[in-house]
PDB file of C-alpha atoms in Angstrom:
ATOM      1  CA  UNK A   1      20.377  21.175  10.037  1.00  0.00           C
ATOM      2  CA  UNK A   2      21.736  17.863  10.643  1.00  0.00           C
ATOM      3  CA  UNK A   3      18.299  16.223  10.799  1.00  0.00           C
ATOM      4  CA  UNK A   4      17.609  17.683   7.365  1.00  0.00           C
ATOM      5  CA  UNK A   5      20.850  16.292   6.162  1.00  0.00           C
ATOM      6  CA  UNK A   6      19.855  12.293   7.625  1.00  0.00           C
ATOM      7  CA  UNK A   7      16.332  12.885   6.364  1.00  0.00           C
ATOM      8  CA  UNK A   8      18.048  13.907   2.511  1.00  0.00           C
ATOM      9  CA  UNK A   9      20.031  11.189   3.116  1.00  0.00           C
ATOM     10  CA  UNK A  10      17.244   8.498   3.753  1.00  0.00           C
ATOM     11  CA  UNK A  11      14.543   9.717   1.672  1.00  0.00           C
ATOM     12  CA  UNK A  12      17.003  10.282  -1.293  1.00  0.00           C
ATOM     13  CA  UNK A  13      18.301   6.844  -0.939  1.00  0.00           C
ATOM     14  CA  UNK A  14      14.430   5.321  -1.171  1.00  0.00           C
ATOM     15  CA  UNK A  15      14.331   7.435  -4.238  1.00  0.00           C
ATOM     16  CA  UNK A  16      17.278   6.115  -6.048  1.00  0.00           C
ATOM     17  CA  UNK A  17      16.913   2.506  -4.899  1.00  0.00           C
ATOM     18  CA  UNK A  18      13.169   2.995  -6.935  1.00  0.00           C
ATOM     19  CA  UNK A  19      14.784   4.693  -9.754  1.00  0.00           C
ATOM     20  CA  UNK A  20      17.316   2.073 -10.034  1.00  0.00           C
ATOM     21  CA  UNK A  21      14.289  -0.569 -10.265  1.00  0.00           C
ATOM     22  CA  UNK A  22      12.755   1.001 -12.481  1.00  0.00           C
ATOM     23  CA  UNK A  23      15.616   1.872 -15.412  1.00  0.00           C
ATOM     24  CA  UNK A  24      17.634  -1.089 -14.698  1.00  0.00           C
ATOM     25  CA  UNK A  25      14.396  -3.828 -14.444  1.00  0.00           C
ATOM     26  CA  UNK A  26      11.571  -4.705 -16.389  1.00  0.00           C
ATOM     27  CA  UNK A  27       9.414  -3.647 -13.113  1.00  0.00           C
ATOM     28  CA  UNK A  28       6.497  -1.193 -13.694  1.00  0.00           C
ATOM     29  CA  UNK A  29       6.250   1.886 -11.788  1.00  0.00           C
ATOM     30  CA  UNK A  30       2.802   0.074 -10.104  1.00  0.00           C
ATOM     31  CA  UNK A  31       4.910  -2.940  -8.779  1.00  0.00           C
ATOM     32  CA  UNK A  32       7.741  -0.987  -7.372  1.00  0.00           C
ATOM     33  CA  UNK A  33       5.270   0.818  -5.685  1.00  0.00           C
ATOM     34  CA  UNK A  34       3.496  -1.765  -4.201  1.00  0.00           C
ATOM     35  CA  UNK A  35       6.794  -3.917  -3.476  1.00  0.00           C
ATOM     36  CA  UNK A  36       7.962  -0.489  -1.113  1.00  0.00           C
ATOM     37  CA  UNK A  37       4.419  -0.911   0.512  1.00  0.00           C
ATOM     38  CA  UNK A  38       5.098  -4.550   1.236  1.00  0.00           C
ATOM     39  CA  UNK A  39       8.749  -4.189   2.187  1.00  0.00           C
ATOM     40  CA  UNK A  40       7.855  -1.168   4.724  1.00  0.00           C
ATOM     41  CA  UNK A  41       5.148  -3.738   6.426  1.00  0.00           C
ATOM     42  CA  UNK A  42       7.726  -6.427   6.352  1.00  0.00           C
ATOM     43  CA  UNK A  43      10.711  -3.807   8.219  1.00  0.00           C
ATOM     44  CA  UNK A  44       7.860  -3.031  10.321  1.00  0.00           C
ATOM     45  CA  UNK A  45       6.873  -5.928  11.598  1.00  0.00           C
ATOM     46  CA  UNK A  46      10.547  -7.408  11.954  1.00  0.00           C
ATOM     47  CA  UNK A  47      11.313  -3.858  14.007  1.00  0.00           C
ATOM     48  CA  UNK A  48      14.028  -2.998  11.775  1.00  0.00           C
ATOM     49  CA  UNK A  49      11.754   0.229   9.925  1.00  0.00           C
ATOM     50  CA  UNK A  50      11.566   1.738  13.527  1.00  0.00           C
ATOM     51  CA  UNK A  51      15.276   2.442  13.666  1.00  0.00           C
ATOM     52  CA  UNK A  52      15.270   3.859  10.442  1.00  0.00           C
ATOM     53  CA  UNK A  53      12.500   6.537  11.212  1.00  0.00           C
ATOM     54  CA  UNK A  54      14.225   7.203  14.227  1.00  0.00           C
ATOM     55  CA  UNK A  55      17.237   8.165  12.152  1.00  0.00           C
ATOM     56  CA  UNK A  56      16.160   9.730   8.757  1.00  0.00           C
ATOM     57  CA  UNK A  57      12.809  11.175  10.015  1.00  0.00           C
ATOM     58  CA  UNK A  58      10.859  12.693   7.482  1.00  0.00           C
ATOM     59  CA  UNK A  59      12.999  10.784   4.925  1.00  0.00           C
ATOM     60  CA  UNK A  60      11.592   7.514   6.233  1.00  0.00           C
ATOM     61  CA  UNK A  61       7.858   8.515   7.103  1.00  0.00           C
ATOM     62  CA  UNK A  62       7.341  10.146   4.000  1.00  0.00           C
ATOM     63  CA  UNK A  63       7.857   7.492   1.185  1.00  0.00           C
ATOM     64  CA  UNK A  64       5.298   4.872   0.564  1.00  0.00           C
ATOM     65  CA  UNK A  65       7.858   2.482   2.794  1.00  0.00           C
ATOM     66  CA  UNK A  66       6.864   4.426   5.822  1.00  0.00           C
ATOM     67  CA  UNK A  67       3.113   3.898   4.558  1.00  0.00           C
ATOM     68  CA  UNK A  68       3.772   0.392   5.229  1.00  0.00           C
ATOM     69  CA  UNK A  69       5.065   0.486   8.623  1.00  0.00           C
ATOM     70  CA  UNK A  70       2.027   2.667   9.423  1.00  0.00           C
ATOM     71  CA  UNK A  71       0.081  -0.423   8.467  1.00  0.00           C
ATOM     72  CA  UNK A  72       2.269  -2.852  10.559  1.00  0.00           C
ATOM     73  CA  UNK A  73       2.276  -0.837  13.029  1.00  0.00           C
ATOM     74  CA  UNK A  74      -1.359   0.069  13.830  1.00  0.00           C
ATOM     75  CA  UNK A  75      -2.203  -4.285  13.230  1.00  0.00           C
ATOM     76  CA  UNK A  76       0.445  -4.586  15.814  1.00  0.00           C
ATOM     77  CA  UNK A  77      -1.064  -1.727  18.229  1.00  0.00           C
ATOM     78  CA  UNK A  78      -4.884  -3.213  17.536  1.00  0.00           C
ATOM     79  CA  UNK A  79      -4.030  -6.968  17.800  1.00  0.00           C
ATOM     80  CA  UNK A  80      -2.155  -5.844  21.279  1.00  0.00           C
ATOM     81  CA  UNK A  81      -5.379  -3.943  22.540  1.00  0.00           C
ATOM     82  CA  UNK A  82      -8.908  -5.840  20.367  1.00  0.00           C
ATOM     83  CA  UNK A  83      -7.610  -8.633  19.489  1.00  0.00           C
ATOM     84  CA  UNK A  84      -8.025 -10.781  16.388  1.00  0.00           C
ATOM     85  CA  UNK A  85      -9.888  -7.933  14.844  1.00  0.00           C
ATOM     86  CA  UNK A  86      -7.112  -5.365  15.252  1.00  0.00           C
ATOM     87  CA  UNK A  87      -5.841  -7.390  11.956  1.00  0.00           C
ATOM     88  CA  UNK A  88      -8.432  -6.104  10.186  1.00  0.00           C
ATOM     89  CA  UNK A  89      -8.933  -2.491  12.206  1.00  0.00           C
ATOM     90  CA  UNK A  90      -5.690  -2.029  12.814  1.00  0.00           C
ATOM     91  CA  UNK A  91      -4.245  -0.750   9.638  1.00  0.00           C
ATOM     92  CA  UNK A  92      -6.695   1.468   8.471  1.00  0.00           C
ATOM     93  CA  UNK A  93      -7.080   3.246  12.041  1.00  0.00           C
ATOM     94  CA  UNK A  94      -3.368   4.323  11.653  1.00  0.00           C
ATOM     95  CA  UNK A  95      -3.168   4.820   8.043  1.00  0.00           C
ATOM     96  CA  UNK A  96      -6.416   6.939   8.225  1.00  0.00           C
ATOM     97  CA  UNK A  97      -4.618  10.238   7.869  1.00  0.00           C
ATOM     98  CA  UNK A  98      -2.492   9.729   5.410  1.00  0.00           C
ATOM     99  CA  UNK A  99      -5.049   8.468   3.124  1.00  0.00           C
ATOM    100  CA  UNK A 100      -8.013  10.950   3.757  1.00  0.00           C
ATOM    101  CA  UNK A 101      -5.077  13.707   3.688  1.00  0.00           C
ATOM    102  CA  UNK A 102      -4.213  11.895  -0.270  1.00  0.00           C
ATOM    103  CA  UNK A 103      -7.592  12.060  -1.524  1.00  0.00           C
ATOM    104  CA  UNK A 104      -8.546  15.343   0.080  1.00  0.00           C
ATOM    105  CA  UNK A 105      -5.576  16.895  -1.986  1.00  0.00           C
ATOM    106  CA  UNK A 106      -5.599  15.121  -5.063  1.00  0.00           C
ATOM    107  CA  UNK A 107      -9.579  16.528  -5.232  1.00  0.00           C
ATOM    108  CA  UNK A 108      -8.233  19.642  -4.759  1.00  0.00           C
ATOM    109  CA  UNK A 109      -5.579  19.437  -7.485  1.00  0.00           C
ATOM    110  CA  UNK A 110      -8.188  17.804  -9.800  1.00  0.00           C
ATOM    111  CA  UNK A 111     -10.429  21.194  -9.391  1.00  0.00           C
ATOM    112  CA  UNK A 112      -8.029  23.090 -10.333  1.00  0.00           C
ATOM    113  CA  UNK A 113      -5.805  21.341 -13.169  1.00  0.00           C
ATOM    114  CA  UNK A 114      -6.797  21.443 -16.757  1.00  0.00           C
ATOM    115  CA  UNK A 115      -6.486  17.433 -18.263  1.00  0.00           C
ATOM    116  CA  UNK A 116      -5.918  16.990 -21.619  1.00  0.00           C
ATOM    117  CA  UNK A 117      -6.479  13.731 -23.469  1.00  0.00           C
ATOM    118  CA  UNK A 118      -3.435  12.519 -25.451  1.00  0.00           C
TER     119      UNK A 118
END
């Protein structure tokens, strides 16, 4: 229960922190997005996102900030193992789930929703 609790507690706080950006700026919901991409690689690579996944679990893997550490991450893991290619491999190798796992689903919810045109 009380990993539930820490990963409410985390992911909730991601949340607000965007929600907060987005009433209180002129940010669009695109760049807020992309800025938690960049600021998950950024934790990542600094080793301060690690901690935080440790803690709030789901709460921090889930959000697009724990997209970004997958990306630091796996470039970290690559460059350690193939070298200056692992920049390039690196990423995608440990994102690869994630994003096959987005498109497969989002196909799925595209057979079966009904779009309208406003």
């Amino acid at each position: 229960m009380m990993e539930l609790a820490k990963a409410f507690l985390v992911g909730g706080l991601l949340c607000v922190i965007g929600q907060i950006l987005i009433d209180k700026t002129k940010l669009m919901s695109g760049r807020i997005l992309v800025m938690y991409v960049c600021l998950g690689c950024i934790l990542g690579g600094l080793g301060i996102y690690q901690t935080l996944e440790e803690f709030g679990g789901a709460g921090a893997t889930v959000p697009l900030t724990g997209f970004g550490f997958r990306l630091a991450e796996g470039v970290m893991k690559e460059v350690d193992s193939a070298g200056f290619l692992g920049i390039f491999t690196g990423g995608m190798k440990a994102a690869a789930g994630g994003v096959t796992a987005a498109v497969f689903f989002a196909f799925l919810a595209a057979l079966v929703a009904n779009p309208k045109e406003k």
